[in-house]
PDB file of N, CA, C and O in Angstrom:
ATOM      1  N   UNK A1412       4.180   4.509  20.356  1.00  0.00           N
ATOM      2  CA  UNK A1412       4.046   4.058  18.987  1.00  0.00           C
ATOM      3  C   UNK A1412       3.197   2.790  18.917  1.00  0.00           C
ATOM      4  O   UNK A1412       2.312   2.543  18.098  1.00  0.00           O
ATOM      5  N   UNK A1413       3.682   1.941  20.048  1.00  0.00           N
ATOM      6  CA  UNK A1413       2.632   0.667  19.974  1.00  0.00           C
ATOM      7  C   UNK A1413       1.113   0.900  20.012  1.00  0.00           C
ATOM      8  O   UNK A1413       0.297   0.243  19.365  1.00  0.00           O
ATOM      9  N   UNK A1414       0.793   2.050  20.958  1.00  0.00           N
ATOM     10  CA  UNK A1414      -0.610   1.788  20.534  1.00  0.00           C
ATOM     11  C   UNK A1414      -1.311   2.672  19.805  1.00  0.00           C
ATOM     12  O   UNK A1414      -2.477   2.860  20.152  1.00  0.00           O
ATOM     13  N   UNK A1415      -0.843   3.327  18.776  1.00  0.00           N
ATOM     14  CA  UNK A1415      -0.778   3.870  17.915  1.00  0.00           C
ATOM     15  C   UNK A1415      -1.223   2.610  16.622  1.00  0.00           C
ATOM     16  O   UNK A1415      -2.307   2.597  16.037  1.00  0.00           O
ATOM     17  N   UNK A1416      -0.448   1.938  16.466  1.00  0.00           N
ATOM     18  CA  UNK A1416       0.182   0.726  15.900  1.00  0.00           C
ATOM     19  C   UNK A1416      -1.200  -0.354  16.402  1.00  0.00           C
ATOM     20  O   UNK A1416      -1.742  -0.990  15.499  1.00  0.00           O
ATOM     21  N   UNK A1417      -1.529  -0.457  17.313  1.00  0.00           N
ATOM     22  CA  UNK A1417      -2.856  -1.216  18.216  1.00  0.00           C
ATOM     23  C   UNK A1417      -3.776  -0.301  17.755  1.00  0.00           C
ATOM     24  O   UNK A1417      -4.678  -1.093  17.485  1.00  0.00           O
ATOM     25  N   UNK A1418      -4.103   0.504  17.540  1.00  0.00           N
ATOM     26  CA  UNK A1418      -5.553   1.253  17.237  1.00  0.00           C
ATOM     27  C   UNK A1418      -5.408   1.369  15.574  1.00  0.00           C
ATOM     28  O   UNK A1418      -6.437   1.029  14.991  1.00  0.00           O
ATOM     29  N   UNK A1419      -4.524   1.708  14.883  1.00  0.00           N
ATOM     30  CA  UNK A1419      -4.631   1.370  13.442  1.00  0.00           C
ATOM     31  C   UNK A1419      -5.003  -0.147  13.071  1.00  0.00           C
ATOM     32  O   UNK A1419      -5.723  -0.331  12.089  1.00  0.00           O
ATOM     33  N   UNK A1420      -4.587  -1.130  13.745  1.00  0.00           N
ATOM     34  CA  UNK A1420      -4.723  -2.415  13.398  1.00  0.00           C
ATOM     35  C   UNK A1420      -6.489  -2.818  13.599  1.00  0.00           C
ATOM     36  O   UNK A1420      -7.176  -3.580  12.919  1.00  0.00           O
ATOM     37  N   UNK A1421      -6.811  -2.108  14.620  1.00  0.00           N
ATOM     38  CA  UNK A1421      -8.159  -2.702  15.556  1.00  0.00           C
ATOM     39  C   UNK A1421      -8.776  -1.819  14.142  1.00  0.00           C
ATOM     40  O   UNK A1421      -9.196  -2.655  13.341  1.00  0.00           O
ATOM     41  N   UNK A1422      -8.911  -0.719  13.730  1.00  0.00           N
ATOM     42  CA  UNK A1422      -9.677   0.268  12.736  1.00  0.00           C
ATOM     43  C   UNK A1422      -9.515  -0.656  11.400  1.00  0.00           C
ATOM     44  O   UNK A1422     -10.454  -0.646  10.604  1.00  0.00           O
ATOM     45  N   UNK A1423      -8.340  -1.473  11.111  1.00  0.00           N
ATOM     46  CA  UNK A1423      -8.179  -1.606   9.672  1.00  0.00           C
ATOM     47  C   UNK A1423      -8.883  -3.148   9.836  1.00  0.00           C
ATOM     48  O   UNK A1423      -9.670  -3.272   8.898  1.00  0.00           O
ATOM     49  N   UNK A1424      -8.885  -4.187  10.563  1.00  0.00           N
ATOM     50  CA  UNK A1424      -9.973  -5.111  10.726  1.00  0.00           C
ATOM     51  C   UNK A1424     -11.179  -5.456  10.556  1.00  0.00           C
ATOM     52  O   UNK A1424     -11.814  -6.492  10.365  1.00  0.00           O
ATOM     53  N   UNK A1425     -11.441  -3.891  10.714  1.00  0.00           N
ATOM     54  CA  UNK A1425     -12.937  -3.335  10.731  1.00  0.00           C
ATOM     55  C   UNK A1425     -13.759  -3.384   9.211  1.00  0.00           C
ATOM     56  O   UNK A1425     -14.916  -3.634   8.873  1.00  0.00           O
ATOM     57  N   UNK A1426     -12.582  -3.029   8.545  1.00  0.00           N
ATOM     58  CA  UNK A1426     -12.723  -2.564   6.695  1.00  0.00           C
ATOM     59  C   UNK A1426     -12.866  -3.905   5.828  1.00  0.00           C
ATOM     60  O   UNK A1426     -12.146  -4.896   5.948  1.00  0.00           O
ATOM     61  N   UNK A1427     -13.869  -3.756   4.984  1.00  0.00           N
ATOM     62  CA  UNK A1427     -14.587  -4.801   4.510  1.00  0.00           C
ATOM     63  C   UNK A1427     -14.890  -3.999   2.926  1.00  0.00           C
ATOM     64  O   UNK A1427     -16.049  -3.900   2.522  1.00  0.00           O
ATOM     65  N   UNK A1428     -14.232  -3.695   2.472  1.00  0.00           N
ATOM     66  CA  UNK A1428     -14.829  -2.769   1.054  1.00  0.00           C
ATOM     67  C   UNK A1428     -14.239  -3.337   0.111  1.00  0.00           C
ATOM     68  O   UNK A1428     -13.172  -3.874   0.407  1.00  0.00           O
ATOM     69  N   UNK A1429     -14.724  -3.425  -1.386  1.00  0.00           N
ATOM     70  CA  UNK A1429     -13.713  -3.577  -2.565  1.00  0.00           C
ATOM     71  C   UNK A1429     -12.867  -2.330  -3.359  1.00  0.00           C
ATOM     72  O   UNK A1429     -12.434  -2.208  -4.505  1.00  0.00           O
ATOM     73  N   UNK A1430     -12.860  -1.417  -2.074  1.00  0.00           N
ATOM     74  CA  UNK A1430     -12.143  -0.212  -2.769  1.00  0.00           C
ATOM     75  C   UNK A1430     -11.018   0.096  -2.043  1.00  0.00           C
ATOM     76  O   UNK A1430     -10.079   0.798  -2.419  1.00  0.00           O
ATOM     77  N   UNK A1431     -11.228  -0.782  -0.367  1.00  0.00           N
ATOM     78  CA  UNK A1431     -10.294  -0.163   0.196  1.00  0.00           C
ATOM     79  C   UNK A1431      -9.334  -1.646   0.621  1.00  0.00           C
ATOM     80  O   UNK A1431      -9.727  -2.736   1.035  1.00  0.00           O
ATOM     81  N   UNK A1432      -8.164  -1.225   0.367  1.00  0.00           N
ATOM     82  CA  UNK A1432      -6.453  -2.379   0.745  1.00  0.00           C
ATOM     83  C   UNK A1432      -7.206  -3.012   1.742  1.00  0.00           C
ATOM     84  O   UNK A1432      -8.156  -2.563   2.383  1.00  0.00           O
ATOM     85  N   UNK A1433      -6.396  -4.661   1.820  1.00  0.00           N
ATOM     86  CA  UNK A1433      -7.047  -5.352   2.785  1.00  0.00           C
ATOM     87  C   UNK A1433      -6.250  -5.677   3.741  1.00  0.00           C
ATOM     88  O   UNK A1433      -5.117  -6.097   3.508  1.00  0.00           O
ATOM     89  N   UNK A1434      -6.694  -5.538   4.859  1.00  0.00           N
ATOM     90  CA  UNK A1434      -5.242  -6.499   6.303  1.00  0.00           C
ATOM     91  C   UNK A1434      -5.422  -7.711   6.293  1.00  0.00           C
ATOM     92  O   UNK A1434      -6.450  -8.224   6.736  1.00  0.00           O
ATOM     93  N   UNK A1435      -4.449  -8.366   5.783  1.00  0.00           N
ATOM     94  CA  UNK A1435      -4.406  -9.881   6.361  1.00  0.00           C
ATOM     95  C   UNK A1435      -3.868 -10.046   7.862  1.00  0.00           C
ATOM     96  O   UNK A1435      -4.525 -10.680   8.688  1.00  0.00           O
ATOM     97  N   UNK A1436      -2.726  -9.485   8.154  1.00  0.00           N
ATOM     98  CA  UNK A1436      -2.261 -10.025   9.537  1.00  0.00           C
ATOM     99  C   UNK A1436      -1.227  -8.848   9.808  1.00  0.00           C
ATOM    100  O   UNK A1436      -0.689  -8.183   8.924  1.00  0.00           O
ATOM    101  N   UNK A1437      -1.033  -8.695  11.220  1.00  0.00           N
ATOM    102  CA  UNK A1437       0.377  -8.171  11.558  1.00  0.00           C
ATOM    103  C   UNK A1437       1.256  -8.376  12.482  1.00  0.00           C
ATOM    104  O   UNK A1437       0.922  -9.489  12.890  1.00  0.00           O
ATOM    105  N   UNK A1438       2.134  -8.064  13.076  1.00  0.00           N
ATOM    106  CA  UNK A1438       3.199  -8.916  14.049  1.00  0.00           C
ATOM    107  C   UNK A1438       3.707  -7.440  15.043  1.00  0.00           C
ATOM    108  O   UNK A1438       4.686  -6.785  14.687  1.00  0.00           O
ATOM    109  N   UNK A1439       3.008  -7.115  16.120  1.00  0.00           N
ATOM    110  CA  UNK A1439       2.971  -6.145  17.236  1.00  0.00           C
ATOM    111  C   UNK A1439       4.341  -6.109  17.218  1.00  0.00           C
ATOM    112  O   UNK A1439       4.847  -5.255  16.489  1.00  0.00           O
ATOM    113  N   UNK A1440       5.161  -6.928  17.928  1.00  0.00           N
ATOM    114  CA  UNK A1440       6.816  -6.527  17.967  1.00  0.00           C
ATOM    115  C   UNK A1440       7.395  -5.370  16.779  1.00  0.00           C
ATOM    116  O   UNK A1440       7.647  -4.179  16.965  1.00  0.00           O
ATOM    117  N   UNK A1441       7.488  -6.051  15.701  1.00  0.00           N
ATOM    118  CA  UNK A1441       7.984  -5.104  14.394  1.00  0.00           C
ATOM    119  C   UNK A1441       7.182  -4.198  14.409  1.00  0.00           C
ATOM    120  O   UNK A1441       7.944  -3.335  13.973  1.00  0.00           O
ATOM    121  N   UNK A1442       5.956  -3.515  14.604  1.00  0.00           N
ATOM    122  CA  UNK A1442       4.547  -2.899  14.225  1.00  0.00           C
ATOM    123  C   UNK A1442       4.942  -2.981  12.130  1.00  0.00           C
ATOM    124  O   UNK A1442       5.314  -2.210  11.245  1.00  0.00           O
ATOM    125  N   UNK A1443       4.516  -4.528  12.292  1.00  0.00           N
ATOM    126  CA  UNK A1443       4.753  -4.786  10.703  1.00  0.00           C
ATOM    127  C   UNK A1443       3.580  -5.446  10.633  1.00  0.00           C
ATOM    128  O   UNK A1443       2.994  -6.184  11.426  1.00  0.00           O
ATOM    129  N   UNK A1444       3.268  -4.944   9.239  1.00  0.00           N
ATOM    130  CA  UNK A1444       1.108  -5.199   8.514  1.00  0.00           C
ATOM    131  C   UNK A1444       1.879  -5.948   7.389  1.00  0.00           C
ATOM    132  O   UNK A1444       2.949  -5.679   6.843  1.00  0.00           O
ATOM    133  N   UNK A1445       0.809  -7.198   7.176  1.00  0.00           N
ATOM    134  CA  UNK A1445       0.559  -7.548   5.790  1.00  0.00           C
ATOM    135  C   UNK A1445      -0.819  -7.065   5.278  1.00  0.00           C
ATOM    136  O   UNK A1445      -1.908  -6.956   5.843  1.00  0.00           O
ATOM    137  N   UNK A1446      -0.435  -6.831   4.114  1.00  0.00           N
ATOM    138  CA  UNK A1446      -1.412  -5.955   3.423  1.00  0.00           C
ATOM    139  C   UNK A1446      -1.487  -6.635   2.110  1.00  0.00           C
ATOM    140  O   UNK A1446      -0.541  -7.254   1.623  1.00  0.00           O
ATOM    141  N   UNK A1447      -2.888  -6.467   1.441  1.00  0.00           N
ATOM    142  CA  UNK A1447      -3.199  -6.514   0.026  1.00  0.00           C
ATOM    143  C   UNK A1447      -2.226  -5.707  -0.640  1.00  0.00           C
ATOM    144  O   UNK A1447      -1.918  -4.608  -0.179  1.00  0.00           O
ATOM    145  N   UNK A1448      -1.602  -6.263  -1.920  1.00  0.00           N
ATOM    146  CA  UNK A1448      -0.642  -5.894  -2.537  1.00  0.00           C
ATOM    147  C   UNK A1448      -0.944  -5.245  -3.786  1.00  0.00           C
ATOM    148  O   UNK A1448      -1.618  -5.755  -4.680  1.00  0.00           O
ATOM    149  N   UNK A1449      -0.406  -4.068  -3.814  1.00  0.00           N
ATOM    150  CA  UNK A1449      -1.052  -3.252  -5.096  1.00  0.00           C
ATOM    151  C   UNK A1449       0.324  -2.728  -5.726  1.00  0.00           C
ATOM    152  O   UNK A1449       0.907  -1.717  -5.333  1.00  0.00           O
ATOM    153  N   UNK A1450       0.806  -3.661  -6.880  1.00  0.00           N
ATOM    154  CA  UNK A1450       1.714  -3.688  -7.907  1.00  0.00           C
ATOM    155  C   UNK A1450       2.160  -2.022  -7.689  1.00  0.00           C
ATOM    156  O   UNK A1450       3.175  -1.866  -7.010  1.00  0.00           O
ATOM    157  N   UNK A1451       1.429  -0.663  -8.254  1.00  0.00           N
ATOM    158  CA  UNK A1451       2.069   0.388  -8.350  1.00  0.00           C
ATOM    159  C   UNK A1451       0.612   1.277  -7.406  1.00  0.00           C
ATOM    160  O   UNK A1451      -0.423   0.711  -7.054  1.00  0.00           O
ATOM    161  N   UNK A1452       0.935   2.677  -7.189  1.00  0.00           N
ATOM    162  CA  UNK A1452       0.480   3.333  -5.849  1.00  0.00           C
ATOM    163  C   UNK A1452      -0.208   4.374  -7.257  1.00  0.00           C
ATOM    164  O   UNK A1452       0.396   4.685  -8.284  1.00  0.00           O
ATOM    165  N   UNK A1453      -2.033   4.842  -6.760  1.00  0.00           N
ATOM    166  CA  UNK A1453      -2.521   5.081  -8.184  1.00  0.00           C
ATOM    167  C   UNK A1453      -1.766   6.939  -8.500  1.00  0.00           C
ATOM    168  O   UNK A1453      -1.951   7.606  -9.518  1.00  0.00           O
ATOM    169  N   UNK A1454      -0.893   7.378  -7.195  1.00  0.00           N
ATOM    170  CA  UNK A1454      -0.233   8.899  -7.697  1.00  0.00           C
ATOM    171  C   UNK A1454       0.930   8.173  -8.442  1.00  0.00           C
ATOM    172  O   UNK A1454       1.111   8.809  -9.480  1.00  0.00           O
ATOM    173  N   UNK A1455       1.631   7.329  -8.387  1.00  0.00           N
ATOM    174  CA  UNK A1455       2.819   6.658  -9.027  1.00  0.00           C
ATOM    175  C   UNK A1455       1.931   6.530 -10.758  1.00  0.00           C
ATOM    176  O   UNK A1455       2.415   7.148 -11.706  1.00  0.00           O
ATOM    177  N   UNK A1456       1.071   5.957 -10.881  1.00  0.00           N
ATOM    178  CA  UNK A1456       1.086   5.597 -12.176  1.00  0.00           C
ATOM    179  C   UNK A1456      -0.062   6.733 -12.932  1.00  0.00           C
ATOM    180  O   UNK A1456      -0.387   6.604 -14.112  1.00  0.00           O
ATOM    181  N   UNK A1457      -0.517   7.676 -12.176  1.00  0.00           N
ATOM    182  CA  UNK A1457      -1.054   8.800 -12.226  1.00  0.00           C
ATOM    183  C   UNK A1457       0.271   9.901 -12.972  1.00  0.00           C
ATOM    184  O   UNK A1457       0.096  10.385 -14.091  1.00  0.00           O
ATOM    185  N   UNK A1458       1.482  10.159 -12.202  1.00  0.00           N
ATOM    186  CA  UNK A1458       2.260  10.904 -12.936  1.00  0.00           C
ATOM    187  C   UNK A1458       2.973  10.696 -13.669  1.00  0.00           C
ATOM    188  O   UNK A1458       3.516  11.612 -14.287  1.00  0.00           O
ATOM    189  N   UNK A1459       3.432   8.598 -14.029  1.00  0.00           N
ATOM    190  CA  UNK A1459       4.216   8.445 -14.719  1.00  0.00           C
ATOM    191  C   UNK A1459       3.212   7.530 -15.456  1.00  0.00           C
ATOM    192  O   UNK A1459       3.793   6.449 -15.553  1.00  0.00           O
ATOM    193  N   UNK A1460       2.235   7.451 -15.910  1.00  0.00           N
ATOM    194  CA  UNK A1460       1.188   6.577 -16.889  1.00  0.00           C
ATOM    195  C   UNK A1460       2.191   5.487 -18.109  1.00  0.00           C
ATOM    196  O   UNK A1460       2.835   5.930 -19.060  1.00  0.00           O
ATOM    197  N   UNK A1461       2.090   4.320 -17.797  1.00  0.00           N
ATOM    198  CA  UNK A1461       2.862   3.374 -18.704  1.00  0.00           C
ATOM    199  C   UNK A1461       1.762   3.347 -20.192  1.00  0.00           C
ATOM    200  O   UNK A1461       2.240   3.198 -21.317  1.00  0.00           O
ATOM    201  N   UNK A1462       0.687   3.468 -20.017  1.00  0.00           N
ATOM    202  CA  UNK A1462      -0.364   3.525 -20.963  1.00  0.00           C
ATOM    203  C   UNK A1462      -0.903   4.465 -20.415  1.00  0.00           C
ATOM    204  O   UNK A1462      -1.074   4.826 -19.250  1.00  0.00           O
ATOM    205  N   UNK A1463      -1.320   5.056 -22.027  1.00  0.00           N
ATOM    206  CA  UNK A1463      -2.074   6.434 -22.255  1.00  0.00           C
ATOM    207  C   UNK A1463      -3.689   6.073 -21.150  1.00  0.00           C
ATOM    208  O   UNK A1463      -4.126   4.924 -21.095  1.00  0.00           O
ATOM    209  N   UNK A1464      -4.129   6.823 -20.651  1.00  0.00           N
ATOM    210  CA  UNK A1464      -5.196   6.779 -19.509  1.00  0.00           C
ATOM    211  C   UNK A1464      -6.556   7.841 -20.384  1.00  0.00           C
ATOM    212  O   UNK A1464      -6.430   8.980 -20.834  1.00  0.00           O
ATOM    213  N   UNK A1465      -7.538   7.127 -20.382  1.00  0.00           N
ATOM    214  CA  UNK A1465      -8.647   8.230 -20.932  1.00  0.00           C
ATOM    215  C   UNK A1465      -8.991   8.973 -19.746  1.00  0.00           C
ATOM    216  O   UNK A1465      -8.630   8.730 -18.595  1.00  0.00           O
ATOM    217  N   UNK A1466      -9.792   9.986 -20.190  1.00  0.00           N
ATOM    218  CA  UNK A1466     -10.565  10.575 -19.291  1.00  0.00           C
ATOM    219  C   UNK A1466     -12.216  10.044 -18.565  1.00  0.00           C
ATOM    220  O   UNK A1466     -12.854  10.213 -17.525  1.00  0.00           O
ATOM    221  N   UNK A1467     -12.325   9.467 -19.618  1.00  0.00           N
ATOM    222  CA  UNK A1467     -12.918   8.002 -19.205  1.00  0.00           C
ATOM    223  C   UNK A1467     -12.555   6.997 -17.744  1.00  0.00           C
ATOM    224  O   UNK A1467     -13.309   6.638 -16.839  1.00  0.00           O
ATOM    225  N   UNK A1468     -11.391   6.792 -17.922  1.00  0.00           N
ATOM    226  CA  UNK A1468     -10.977   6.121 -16.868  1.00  0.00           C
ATOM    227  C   UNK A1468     -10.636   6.655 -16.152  1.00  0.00           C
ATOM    228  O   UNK A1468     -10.321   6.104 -15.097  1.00  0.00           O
ATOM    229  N   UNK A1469     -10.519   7.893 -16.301  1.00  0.00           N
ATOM    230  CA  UNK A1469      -9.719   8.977 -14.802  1.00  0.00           C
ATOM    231  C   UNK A1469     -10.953   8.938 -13.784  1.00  0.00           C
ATOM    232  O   UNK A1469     -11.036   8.532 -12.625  1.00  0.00           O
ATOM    233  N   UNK A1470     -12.140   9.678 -14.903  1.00  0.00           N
ATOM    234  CA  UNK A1470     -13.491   9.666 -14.359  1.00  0.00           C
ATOM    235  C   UNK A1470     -14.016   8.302 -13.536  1.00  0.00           C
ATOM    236  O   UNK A1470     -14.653   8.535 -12.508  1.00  0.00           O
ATOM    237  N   UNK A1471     -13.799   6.874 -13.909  1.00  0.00           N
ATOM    238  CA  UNK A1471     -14.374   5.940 -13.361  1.00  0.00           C
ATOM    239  C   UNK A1471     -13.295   5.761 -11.939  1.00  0.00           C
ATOM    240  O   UNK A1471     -13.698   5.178 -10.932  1.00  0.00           O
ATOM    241  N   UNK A1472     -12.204   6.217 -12.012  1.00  0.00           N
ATOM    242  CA  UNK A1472     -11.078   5.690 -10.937  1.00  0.00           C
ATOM    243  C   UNK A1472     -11.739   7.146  -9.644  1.00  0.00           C
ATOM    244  O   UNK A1472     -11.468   6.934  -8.462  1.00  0.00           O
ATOM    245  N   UNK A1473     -12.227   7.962  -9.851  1.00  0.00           N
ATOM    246  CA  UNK A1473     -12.445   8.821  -9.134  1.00  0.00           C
ATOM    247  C   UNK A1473     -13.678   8.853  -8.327  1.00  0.00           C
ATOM    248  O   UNK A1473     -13.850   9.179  -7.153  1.00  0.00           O
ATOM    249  N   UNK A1474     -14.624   8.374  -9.372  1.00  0.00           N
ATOM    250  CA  UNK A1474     -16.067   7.544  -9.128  1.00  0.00           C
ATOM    251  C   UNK A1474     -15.372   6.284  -7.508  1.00  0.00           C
ATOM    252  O   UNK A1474     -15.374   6.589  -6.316  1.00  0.00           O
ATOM    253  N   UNK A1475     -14.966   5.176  -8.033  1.00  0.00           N
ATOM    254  CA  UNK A1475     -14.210   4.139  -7.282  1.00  0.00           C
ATOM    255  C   UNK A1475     -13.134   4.863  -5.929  1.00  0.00           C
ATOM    256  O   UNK A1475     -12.702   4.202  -4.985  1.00  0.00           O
ATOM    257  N   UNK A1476     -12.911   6.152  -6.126  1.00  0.00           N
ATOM    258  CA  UNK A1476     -12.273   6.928  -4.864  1.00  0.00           C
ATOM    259  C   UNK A1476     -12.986   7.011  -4.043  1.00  0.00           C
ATOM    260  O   UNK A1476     -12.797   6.438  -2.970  1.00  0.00           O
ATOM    261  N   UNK A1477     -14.379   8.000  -4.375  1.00  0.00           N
ATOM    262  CA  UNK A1477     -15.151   7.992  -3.590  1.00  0.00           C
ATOM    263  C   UNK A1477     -16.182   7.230  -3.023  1.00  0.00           C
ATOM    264  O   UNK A1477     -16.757   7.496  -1.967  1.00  0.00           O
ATOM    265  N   UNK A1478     -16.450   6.042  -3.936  1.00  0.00           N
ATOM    266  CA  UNK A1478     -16.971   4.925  -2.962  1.00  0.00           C
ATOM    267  C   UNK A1478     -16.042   4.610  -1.760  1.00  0.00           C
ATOM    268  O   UNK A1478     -16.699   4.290  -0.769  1.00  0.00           O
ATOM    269  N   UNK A1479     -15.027   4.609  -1.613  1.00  0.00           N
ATOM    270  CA  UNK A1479     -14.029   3.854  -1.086  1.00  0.00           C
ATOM    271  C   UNK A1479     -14.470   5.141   0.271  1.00  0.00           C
ATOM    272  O   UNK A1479     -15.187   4.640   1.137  1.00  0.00           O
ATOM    273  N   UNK A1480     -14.115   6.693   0.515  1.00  0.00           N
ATOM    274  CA  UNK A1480     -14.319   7.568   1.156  1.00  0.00           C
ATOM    275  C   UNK A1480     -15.681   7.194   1.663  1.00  0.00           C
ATOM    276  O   UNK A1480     -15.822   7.176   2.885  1.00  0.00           O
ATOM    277  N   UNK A1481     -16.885   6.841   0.766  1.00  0.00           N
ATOM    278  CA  UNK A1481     -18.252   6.905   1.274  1.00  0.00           C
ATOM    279  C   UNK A1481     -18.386   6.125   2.119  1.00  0.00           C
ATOM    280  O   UNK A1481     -19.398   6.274   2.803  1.00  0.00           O
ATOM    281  N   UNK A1482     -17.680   5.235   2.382  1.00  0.00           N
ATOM    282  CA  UNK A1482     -17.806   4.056   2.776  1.00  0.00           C
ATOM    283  C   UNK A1482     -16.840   4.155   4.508  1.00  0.00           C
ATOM    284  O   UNK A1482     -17.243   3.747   5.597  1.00  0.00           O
ATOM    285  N   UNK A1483     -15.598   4.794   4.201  1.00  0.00           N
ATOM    286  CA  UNK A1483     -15.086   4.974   5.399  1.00  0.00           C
ATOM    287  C   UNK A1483     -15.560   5.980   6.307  1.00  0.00           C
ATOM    288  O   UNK A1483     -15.235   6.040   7.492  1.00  0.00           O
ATOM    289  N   UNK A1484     -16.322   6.752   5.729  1.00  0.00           N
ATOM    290  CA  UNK A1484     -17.193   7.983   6.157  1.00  0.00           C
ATOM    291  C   UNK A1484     -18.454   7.889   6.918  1.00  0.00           C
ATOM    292  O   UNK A1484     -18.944   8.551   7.832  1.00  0.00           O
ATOM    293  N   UNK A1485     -18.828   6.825   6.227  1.00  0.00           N
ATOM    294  CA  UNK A1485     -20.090   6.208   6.959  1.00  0.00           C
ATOM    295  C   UNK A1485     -20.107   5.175   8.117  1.00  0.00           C
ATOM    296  O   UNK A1485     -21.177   4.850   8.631  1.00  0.00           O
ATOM    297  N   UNK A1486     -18.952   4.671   8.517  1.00  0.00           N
ATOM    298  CA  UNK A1486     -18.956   3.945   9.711  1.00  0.00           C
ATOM    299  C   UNK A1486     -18.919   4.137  10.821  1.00  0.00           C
ATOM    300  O   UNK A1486     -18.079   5.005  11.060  1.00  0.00           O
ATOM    301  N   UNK A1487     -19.526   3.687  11.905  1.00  0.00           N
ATOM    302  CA  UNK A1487     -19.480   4.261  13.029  1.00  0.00           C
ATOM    303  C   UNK A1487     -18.686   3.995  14.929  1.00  0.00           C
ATOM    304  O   UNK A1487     -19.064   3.288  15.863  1.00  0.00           O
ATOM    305  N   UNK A1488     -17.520   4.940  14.778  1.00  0.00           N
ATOM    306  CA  UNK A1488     -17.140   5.805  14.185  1.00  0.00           C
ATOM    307  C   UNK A1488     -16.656   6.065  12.632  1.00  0.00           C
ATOM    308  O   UNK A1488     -16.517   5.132  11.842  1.00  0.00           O
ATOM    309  N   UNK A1489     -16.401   7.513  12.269  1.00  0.00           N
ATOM    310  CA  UNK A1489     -16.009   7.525  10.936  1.00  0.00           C
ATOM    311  C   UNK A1489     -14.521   7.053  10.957  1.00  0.00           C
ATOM    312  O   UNK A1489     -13.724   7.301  11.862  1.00  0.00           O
ATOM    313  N   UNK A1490     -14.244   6.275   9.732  1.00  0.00           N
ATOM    314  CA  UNK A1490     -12.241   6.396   9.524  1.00  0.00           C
ATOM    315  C   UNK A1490     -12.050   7.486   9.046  1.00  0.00           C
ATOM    316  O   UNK A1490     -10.903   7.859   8.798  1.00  0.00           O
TER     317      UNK A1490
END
């Protein structure tokens, strides 16, 4: 599990995007990550929408998906 835990950490260091969560730090013993904090998860507020969502914005959040993919796709190696 640890180096499992060691090769996710070394890959997520790597990531530099404004689309994709950020690593601040983690602590090998626990295999515990601090991570950029994102209030709700976008399938969470995707099936339970607190405000009505256009299609407009579905469209731009999907646009912003795939930058995020283009981007992990293109590195070398790919994530």
């Amino acid at each position: 599990m640890t180096h499992i835990f060691n090769k996710e950490v070394e890959i997520w260091y790597r990531l530099d995007h404004p689309r994709i969560v950020k690593l601040y730090g983690f602590h090998r013993e626990s295999l515990t990550t601090v991570m950029e904090i994102m209030e709700c998860s976008l399938k969470k507020f995707l099936k339970d929408p607190p405000v009505a969502v256009s299609d407009k914005m579905k469209l731009n959040w999907a646009i912003q998906i795939a930058e995020g993919v283009e981007y992990l796709h293109g590195l070398d190696p790919p994530v």
